[in-house]
XYZ file of C-alpha atoms in Angstrom:
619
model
C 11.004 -71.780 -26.056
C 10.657 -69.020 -28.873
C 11.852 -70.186 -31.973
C 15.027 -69.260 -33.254
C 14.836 -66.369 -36.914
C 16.824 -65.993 -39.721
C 18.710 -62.786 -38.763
C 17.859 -59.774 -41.742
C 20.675 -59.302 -43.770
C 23.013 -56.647 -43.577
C 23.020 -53.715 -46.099
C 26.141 -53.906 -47.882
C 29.011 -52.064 -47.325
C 30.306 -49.828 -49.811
C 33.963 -50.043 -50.933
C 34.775 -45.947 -50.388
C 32.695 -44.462 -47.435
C 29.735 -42.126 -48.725
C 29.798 -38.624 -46.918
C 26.463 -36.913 -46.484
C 26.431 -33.374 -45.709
C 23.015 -31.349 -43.926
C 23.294 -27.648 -44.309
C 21.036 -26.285 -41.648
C 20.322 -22.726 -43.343
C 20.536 -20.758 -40.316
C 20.099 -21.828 -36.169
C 17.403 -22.968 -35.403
C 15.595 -21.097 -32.712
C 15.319 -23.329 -29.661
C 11.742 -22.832 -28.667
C 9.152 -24.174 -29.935
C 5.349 -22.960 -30.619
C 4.780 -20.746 -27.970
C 1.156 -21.897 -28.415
C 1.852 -25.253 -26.973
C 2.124 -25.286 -23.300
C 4.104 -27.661 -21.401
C 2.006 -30.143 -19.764
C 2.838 -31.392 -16.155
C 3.076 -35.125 -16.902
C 0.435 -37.115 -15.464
C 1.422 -39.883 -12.862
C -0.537 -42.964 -14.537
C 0.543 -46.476 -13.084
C 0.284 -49.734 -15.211
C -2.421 -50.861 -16.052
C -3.629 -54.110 -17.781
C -7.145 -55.177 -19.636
C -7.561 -58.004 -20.896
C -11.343 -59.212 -21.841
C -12.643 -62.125 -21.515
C -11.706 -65.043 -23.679
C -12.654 -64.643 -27.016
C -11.438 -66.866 -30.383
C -9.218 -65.435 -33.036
C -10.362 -63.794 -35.518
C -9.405 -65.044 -39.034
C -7.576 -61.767 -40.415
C -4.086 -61.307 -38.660
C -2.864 -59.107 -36.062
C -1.260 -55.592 -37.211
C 1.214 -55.932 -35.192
C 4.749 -57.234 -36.140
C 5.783 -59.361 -32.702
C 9.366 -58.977 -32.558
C 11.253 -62.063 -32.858
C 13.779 -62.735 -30.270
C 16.478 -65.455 -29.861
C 17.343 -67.592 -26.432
C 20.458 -64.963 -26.132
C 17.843 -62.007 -26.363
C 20.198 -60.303 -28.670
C 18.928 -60.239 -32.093
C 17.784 -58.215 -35.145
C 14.004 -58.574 -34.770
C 11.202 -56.897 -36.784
C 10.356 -53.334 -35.180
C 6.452 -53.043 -35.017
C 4.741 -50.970 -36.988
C 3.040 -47.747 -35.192
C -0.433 -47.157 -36.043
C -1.379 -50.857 -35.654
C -4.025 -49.844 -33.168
C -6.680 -47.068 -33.746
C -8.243 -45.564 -30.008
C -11.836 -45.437 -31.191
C -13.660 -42.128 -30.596
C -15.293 -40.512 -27.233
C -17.462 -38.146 -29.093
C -20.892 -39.091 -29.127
C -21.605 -37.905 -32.681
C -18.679 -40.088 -34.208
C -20.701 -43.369 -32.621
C -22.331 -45.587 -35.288
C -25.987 -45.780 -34.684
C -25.753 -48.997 -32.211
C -23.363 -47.974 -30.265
C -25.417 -44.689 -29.528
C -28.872 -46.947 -29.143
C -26.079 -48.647 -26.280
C -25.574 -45.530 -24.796
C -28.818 -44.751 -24.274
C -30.259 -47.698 -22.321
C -27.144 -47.612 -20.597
C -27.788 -44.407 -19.348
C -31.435 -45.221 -18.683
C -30.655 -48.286 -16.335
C -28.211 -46.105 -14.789
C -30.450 -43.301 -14.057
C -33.439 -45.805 -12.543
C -30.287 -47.275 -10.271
C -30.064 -43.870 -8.779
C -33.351 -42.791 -8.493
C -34.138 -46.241 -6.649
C -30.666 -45.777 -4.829
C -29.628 -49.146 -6.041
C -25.783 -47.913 -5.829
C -26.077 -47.361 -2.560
C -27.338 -50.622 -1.447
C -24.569 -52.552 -3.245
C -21.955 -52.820 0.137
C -23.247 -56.295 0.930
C -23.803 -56.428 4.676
C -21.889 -58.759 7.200
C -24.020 -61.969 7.711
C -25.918 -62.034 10.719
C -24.010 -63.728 14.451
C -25.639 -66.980 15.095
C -27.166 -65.777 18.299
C -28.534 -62.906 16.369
C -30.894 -64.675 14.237
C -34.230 -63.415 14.241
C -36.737 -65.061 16.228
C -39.064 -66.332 13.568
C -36.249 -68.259 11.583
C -35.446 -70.142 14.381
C -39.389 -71.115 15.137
C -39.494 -71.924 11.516
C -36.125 -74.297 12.130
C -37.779 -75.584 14.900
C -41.220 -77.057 12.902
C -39.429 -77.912 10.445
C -37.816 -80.363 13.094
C -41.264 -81.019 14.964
C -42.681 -81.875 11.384
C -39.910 -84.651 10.705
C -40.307 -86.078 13.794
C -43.892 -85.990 14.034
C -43.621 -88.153 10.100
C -41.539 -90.966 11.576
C -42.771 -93.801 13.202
C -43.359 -93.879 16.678
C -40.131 -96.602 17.419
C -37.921 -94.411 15.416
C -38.487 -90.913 17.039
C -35.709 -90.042 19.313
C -37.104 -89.534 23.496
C -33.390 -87.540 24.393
C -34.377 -84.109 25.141
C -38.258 -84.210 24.749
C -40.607 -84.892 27.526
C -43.682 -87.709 26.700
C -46.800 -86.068 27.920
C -49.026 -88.190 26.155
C -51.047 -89.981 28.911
C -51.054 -93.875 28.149
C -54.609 -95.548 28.844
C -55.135 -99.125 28.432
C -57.764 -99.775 26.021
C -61.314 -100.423 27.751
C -63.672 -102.057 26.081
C -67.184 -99.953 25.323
C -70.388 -100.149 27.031
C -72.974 -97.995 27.451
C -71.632 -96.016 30.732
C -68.685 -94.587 29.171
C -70.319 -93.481 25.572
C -73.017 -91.642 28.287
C -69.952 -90.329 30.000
C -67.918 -88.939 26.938
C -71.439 -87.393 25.584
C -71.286 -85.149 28.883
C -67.647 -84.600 28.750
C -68.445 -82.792 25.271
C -71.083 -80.687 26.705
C -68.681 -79.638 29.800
C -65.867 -79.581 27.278
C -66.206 -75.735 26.772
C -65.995 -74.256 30.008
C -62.964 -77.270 30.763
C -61.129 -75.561 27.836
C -61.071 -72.120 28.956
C -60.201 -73.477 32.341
C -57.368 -75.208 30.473
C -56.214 -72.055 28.459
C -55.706 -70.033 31.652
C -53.910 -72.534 33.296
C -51.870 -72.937 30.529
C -51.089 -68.778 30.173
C -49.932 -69.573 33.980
C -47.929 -71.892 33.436
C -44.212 -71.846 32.066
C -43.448 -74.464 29.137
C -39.884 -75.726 28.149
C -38.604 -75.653 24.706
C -38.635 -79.481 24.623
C -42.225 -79.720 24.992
C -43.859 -79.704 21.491
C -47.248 -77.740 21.571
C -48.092 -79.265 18.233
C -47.581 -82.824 19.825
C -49.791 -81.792 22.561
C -52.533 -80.757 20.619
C -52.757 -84.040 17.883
C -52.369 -86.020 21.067
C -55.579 -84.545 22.495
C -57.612 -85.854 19.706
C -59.010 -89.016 19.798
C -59.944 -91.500 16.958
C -63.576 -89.718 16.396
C -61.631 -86.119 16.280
C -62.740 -85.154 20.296
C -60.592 -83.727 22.059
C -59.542 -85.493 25.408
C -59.423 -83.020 28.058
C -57.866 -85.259 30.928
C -55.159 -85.507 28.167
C -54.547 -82.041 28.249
C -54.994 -81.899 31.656
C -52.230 -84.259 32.898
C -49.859 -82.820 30.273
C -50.235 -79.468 31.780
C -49.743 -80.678 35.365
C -47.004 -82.607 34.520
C -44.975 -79.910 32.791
C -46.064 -77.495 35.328
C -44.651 -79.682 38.153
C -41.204 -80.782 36.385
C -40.359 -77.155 35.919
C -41.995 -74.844 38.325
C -39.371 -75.278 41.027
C -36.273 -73.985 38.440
C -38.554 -71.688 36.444
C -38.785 -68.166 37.399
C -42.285 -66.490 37.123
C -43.478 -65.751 33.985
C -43.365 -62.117 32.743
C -47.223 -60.113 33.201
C -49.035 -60.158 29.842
C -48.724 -57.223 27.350
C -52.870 -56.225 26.889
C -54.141 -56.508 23.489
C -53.320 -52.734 22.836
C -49.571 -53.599 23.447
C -49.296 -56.897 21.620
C -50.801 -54.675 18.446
C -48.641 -52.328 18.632
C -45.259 -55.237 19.373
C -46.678 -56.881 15.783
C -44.070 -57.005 13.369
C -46.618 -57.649 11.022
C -48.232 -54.089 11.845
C -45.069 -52.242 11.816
C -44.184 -54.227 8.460
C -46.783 -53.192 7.208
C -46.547 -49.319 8.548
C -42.950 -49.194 6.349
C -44.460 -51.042 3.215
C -47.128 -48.358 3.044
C -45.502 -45.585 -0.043
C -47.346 -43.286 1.847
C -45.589 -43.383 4.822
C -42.350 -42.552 3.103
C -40.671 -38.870 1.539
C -40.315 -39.360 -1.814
C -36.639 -40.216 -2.580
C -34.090 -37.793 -4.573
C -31.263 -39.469 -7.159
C -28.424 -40.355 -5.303
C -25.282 -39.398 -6.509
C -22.435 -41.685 -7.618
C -18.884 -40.724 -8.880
C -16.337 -42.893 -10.491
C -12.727 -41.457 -10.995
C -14.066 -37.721 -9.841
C -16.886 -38.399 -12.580
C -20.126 -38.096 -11.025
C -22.694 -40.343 -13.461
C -24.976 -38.918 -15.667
C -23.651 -35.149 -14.802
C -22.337 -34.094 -18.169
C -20.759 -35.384 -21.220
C -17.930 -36.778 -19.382
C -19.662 -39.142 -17.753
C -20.606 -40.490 -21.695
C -17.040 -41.028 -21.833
C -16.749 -43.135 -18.702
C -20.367 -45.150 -19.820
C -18.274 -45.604 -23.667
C -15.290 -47.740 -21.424
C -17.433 -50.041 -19.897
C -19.567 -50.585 -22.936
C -16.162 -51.176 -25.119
C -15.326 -53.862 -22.457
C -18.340 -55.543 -22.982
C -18.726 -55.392 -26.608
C -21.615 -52.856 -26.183
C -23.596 -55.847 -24.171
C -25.778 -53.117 -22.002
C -27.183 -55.433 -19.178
C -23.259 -56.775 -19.021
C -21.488 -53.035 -18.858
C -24.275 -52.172 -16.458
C -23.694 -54.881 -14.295
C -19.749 -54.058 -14.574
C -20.762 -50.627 -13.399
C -22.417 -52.015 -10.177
C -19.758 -54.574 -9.682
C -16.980 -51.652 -9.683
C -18.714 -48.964 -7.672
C -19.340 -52.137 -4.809
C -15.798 -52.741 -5.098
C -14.919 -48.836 -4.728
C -16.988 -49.046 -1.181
C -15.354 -52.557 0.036
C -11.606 -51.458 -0.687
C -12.228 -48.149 0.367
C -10.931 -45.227 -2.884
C -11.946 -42.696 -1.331
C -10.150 -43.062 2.257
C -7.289 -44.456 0.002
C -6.424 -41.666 -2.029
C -5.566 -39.648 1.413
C -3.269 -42.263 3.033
C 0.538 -41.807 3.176
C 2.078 -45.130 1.805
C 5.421 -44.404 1.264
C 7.540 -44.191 -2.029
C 9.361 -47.162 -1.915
C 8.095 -47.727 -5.849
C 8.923 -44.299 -7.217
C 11.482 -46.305 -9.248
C 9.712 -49.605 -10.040
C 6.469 -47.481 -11.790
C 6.719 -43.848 -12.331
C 5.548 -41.533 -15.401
C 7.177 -39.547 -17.902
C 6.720 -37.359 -20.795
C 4.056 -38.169 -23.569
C 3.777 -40.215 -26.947
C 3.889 -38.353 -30.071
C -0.482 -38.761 -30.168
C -0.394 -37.013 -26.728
C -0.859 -39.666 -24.124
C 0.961 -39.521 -21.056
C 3.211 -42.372 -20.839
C 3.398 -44.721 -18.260
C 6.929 -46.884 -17.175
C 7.416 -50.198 -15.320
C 10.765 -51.067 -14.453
C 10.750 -54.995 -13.518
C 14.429 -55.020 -12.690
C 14.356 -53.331 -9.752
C 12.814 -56.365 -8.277
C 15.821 -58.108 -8.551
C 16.935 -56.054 -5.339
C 16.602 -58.554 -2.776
C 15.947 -55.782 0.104
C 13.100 -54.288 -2.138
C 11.515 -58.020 -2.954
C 11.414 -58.932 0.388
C 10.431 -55.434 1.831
C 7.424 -55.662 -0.719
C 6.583 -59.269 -1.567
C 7.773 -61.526 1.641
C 4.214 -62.084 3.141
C 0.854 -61.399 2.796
C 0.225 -58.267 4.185
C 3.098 -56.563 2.360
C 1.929 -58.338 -0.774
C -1.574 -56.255 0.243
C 0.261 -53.071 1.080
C 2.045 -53.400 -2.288
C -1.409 -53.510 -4.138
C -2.928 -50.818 -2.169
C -0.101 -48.667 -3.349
C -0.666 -49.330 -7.077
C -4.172 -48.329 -6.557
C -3.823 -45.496 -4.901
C -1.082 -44.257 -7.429
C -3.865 -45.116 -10.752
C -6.239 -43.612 -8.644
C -4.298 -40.139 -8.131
C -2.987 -40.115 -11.539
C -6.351 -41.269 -13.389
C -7.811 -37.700 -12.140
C -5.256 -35.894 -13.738
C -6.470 -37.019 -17.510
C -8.910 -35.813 -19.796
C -12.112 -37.050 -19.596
C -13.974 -34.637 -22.206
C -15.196 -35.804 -25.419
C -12.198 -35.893 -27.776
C -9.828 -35.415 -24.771
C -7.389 -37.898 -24.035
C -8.371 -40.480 -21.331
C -5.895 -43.092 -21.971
C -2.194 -44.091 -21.614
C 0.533 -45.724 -23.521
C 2.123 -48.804 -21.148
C 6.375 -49.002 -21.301
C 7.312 -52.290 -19.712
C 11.002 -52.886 -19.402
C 11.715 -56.287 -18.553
C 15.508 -55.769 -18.803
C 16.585 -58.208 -15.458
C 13.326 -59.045 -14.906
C 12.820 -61.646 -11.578
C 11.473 -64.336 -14.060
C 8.799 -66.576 -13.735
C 9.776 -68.354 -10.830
C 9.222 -65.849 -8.382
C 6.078 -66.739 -6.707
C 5.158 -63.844 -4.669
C 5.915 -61.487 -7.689
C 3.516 -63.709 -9.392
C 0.915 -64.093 -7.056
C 0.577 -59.932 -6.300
C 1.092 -59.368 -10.206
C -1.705 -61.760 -10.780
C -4.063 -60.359 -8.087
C -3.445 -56.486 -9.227
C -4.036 -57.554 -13.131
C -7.520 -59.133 -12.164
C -8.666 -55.862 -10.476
C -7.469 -53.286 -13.298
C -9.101 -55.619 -15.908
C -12.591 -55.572 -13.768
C -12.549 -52.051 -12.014
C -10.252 -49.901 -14.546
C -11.336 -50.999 -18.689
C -10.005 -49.354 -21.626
C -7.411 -47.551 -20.043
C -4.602 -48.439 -22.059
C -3.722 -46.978 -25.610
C -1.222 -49.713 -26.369
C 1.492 -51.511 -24.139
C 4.805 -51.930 -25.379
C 7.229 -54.315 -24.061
C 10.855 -53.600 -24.086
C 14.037 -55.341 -23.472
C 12.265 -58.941 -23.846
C 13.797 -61.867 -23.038
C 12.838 -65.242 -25.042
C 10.726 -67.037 -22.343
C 8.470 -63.605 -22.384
C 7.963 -64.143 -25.945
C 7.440 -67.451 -25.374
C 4.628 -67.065 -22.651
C 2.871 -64.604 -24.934
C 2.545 -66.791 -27.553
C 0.928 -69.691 -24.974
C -1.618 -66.454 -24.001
C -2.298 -65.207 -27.230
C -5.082 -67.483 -28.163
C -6.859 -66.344 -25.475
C -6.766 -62.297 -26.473
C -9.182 -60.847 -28.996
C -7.766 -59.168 -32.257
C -8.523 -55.737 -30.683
C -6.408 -56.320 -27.790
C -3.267 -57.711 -29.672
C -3.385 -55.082 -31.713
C -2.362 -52.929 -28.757
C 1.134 -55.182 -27.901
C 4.223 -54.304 -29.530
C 6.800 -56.800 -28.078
C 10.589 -55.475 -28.431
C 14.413 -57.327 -27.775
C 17.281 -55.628 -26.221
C 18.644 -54.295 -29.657
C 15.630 -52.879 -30.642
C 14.421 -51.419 -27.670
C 15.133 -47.605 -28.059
C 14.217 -48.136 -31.705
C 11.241 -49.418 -31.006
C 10.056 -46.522 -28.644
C 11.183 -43.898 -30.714
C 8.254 -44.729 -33.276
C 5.876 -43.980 -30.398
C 7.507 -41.717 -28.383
C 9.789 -38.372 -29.647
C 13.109 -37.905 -28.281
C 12.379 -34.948 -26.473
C 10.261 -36.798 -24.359
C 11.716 -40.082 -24.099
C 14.073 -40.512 -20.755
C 17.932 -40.958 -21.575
C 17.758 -44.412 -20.361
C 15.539 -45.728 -23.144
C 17.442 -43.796 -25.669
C 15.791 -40.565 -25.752
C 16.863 -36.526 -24.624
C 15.244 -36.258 -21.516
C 16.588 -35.358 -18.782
C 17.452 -32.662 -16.257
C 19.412 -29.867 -17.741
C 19.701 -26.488 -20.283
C 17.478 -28.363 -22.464
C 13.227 -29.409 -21.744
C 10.736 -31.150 -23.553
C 9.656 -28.212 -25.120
C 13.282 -28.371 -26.887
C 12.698 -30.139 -30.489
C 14.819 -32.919 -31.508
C 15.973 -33.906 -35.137
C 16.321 -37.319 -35.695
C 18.597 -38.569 -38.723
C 19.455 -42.001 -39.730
C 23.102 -42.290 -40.698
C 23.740 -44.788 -43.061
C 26.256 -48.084 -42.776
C 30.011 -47.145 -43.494
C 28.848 -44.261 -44.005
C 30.312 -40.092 -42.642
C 27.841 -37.538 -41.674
C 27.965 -34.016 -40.827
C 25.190 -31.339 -39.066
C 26.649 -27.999 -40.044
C 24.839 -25.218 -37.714
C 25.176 -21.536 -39.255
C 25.895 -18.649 -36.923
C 25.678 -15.111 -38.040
C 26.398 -13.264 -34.670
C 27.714 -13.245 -31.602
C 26.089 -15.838 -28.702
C 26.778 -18.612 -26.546
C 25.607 -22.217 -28.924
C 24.657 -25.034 -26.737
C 24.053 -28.332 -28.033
C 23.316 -31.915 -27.244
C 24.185 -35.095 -29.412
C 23.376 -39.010 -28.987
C 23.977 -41.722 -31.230
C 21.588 -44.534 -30.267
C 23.858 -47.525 -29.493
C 27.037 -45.292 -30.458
C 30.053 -47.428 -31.424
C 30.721 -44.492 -33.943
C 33.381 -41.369 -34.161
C 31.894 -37.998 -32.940
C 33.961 -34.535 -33.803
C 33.136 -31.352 -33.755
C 34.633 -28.154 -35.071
C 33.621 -24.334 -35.891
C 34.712 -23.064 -39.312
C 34.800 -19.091 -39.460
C 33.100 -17.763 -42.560
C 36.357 -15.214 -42.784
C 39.051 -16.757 -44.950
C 41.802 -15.590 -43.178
C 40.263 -16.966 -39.535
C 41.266 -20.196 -38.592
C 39.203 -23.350 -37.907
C 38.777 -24.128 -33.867
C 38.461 -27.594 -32.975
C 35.478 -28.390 -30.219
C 35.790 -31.768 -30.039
C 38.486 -33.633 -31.402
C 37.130 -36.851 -33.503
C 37.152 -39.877 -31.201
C 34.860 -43.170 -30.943
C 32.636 -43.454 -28.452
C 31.691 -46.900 -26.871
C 27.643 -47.907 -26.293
C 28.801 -48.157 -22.608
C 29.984 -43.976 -22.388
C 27.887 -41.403 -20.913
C 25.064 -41.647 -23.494
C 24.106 -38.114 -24.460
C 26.784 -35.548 -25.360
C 26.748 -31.885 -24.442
C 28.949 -29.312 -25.838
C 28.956 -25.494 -25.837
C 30.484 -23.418 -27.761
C 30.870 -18.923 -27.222
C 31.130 -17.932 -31.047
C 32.247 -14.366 -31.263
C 32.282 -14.157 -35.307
C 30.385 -15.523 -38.279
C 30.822 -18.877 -38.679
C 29.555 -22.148 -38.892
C 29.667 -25.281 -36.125
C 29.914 -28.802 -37.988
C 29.424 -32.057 -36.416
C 30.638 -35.246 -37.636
C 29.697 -38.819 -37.442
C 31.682 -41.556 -38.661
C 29.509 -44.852 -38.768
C 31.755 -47.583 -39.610
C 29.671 -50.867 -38.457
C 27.292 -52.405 -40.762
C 24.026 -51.383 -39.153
C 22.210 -47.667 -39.508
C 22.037 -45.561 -36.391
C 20.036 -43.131 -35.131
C 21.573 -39.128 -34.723
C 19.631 -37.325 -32.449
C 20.335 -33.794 -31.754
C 18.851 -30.284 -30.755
C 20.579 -26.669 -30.006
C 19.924 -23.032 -28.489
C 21.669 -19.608 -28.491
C 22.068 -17.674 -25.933
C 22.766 -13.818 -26.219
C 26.621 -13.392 -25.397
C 27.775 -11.831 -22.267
C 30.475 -9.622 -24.239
C-alpha cells in the first residue's frame, strides 16, 4: 500500500479578506491569430512503450510522483511540466552517432529491399504430414535401415520386414567347390545383368531393405553370391506379385533427365536464368521506407527504442512489418467494427506544445453490459484488440511525420472508478494490447499522465518502476482526485481541455480558437474581472472556478453617473457538484463596464478561468 504524506500546510488566512481588482483596459476581441488555423483533432488511441528492462540510473527522476493517501483524497505534489524533453526528428540536430546509426540503418534497410527480404518475412504454414517431400522421408527411412543394420542380429526386430537372406549350412572346402566359385565369377557378369532386369520387372515392398540385400550378397572374401540374389528376388517376386499391380513403363533416359530435381535445381540456381530484381517497396504507417525524409523520422523511433543498437532496430523493423502481414493492417483499416469504445478511448484537443491529446476513460468498464459485451471470452477479448488497432492505425496517419513535425501524443488516463486489479479479462486484453504497442508502435508517446489515481495504482507503479529506464519515467506524471484538473492544466490550456477534466471545452458560442485567462484567486481572499464596454453589442461570457465552493456575482456598472447599476447575476455560492462552467450574456446598450466577482472563502487557492466575445447589437 502507498504510504501515507504529511499533508502541505495551508496558507494562512488573513484576519480581513484582501480584495484584488483586474482592470481589463478594454474587451478583448474574441478571436484569436487569424494565422493559426484550427486543427481537426487527430483520433490517436493509447498507446504504451515501455523498453526493455534496464537499471536505474543514479540521478533522480524529474518528475514529482504525486503522493496519494488510501482515501485517494489528498494534497499531493503537482508534477512539474517540462520534466521530459521529445528529442529532435531533424537530421541535422543528431549528434554525430546517432547520424553514423542512421546511416547503416538505412543501408541494411535498403539491401532488405533490393534482396526482397521484407517480402519473405510471412513465415509459411508448415508442411501436412502426407505432404512431405519424397527425399525426407527416404532419408527417415536410412536413417532407420542404418540403426537396424548396427544392432546385433538377436536384437533387430523381424515385425514388418521380410528375411531374404538365404541360410546355407556351412560346407566344409575342397577342391570342387573353390573350382566351382572360380567359374561362378567368370559367369558372374552376364548373371548380374540377368539379375538387374529381373529386378526392373519386378515390384519390391517397402519392407524389403535394398541395402540389406546387397551386404547380404557379399560373402566373407567380398564376392558377391548370385544364388543369394537370386532367391531374394524370387521370393519377393512371388509373395507380392498376386496383390501388386503392374509396374508403371519406364521413363527413357531423356525423361528421367529432364524429371531430375537436381537438373531443374540447378536450372533456378543459375543467376542467369533469372530478371534481375527491382527494390520492393515497403510502407509502415503510410510511410513507404527510404522514400523521403519522413521515412528518417520513422528509422529515428526504432533506433530510440533500441538505444541506437542498429542490428537490434533493424531486426525490430523486420519483426513489425511480419507482424503487419500476419494481423492483417491493411485489410484492417477498412473493416467496420463498431463504436462501442467511442467513450472508453477517444481524442480531444491538443497540449499547449501542440500534440494531439489522447483520453482513456477506465470507468466505463465498470458497466457490466459493456465488460461483458467486450471482455467475456476470447474472441471478444480479440475483437476488442482489433479495434484498438485499427483506431491507432487510422489516427497514426493523421500526424506529422516531417522533420520537426509533430509525430507524437500526450496519453490522459483517468482511472476515476477504474475495474481494479482483479478483473482478469481486463487484465489479460490490457496486457496483450500493451505488448504489441511496445513492439510494433515505439516512441509514440510524448508523456502519459495519469489522473484521478487511486492508492493501489500508485502502489503498483512503484513495484514497476525499477524496471523502467530514467527516460521513460520521466514521461509519467501520476495525479489524485484533488489534483487532477490541476494537474492537466500545466499540460493542457483550458480552451482545449474537455469540461469534464476541468477545462472550457465543449459544444457551444465559444471554440478552441476562443483564448482563456487563467487567474489564481487567493485563500479568503475577493476577486473581481471588470470587462470595459464602450458601445453598443451583445457580451457573452463563460466562467469556471475549478472545484468551485466559492460566491460568483456579476453586475454591469454604467460609466454615466446618473445610470444605475444592473445586476446580472446576483452573488450566490456555487457547490463543486453544480453545472461546472457558467455562461452569461449580457445586451449592453451604453458605456459601461461588466464586473465579475469571486469570493474564495476556503483555505485553498483556486483556479478562475474565463473568456468573452461581442457581438454587434441587433438595435
Amino acid at each position: 500500500m502507498a504510504e501515507e504524506v504529511q499533508k502541505q500546510s495551508h496558507e494562512t488566512l488573513a484576519d480581513v479578506k484582501e480584495e484584488e481588482v483586474v482592470v481589463v483596459s478594454d474587451v478583448p476581441q474574441p478571436e484569436k491569430d487569424t494565422s493559426k488555423v484550427e486543427k481537426e483533432p487527430p483520433h490517436v488511441p493509447e498507446t504504451e512503450e515501455t523498453p526493455k528492462p534496464k537499471p536505474i540510473e543514479e540521478e533522480e527522476s524529474a518528475v514529482e510522483t504525486a503522493q496519494i493517501s488510501k482515501s485517494g483524497d489528498s494534497d499531493e505534489k503537482i508534477p512539474q511540466s517540462g520534466s521530459f524533453k521529445e528529442e529532435s526528428t531533424r537530421v541535422a540536430d543528431l549528434p554525430e552517432t546517432e547520424k553514423k546509426a542512421l546511416e547503416e540503418l538505412k543501408q541494411l534497410i535498403q539491401e532488405a529491399l533490393n534482396k526482397h527480404e521484407f517480402s519473405a518475412l510471412a513465415s509459411p504454414p508448415p508442411p501436412k504430414e502426407e505432404e512431405k517431400p519424397v527425399a525426407v522421408e527416404e532419408k527417415k527411412l536410412a536413417t532407420v535401415e542404418e540403426k537396424e543394420e548396427n544392432k546385433p542380429d538377436e536384437e533387430k526386430p523381424t515385425e514388418g520386414i521380410v528375411d531374404v537372406r538365404p541360410v546355407a549350412p556351412e560346407e566344409p572346402a575342397n577342391p570342387e567347390s573353390e573350382t566351382k566359385d572360380e567359374e561362378e565369377k567368370k559367369a558372374e557378369p552376364e548373371q548380374e545383368a540377368a539379375v538387374a532386369a529381373q529386378v526392373t520387372e519386378t515390384v519390391v515392398v517397402t519392407e524389403v531393405n535394398e541395402e540389406n540385400v546387397a551386404d547380404h550378397a557379399v560373402d566373407d572374401d567380398g564376392a558377391k553370391t548370385v544364388e543369394a540374389i537370386e532367391e531374394t528376388i524370387v521370393a519377393v517376386s512371388s509373395s507380392v506379385a498376386q496383390e501388386q499391380p503392374p509396374p508403371p513403363p519406364a521413363k527413357d533416359a531423356e525423361d528421367q533427365k529432364a524429371d531430375s530435381p537436381s537438373e531443374v535445381e540447378e536450372k533456378e540456381d543459375k543467376p542467369e536464368a533469372l530478371a534481375p530484381l527491382t527494390p520492393e517497396e515497403v510502407s509502415i504507417w503510410g510511410i513507404q521506407l527510404l522514400a523521403d525524409d519522413r521515412s528518417d523520422v520513422i528509422l529515428l523511433k526504432f533506433l530510440r527504442a533500441r538505444d541506437f543498437k542498429v542490428k537490434d532496430a533493424f531486426a525490430m523493423i523486420k519483426n513489425t512489418v511480419r507482424w503487419r502481414k500476419e494481423f492483417g493492417i491493411d485489410e484492417l483499416l477498412e473493416e467496420d467494427l463498431g463504436s462501442d469504445l467511442e467513450k472508453v478511448v477517444f481524442m480531444h484537443g491538443f497540449d499547449k506544445e501542440g500534440h494531439p491529446v489522447c483520453y482513456n476513460v477506465y470507468g466505463e468498464f465498470q458497466k457490466k453490459e459493456l465488460y461483458q459485451k467486450t471482455f467475456s471470452d476470447e474472441e471478444k477479448r480479440q475483437k476488442f484488440l482489433r479495434r484498438r488497432i485499427q483506431f491507432l492505425e487510422r489516427s497514426i496517419r493523421k500526424l506529422d511525420f516531417s522533420p520537426g513535425g509533430i509525430s507524437t501524443i500526450v496519453q490522459v488516463n483517468d482511472l476515476k472508478n477504474s475495474p481494479g486489479p482483479g478483473k482478469w479479462e481486463l487484465r489479460q486484453a490490457t496486457k496483450q494490447a500493451l505488448q504489441l504497442l511496445q513492439d510494433n508502435y515505439p516512441e509514440f508517446v510524448a508523456k502519459q499522465v495519469f489522473i484521478n489515481v487511486p492508492w493501489w495504482y500508485l502502489a503498483v507503479s512503484k513495484m514497476i518502476s525499477p524496471f523502467l529506464t530514467q527516460r521513460t519515467k520521466s514521461k509519467f506524471v501520476f495525479a489524485g482526485p484533488s489534483k487532477s484538473a490541476e494537474t492537466l492544466l500545466r499540460y493542457i490550456s483550458a480552451e482545449q481541455l474537455p469540461v469534464k477534466y476541468g477545462g472550457l471545452s465543449k459544444d457551444g458560442d465559444f471554440g478552441t480558437t476562443d483564448a482563456v485567462i487563467e487567474i489564481n484567486v487567493r485563500p479568503a481572499a475577493k476577486h473581481t474581472v471588470e470587462f470595459p464596454v464602450i458601445e453598443s453589442c451583445l457580451l457573452t461570457w463563460e466562467v469556471r472556478v475549478v472545484g468551485w465552493e466559492v460566491s460568483y456575482g456579476a453586475e454591469f456598472v454604467p460609466s454615466a453617473e446618473e445610470s444605475y447599476t444592473v445586476i446580472i447575476q446576483k452573488a450566490r455560492k456555487v457547490a463543486s457538484s453544480e453545472e461546472p462552467v457558467v455562461c452569461n450574456s449580457f445586451k449592453i446598450g451604453e458605456p459601461g463596464k461588466v464586473v465579475l466577482t469571486i469570493d474564495n472563502p476556503t483555505s485553498k487557492k483556486k483556479k478562475l478561468l474565463y473568456r468573452l466575445k461581442t457581438k454587434p447589437s441587433s438595435d
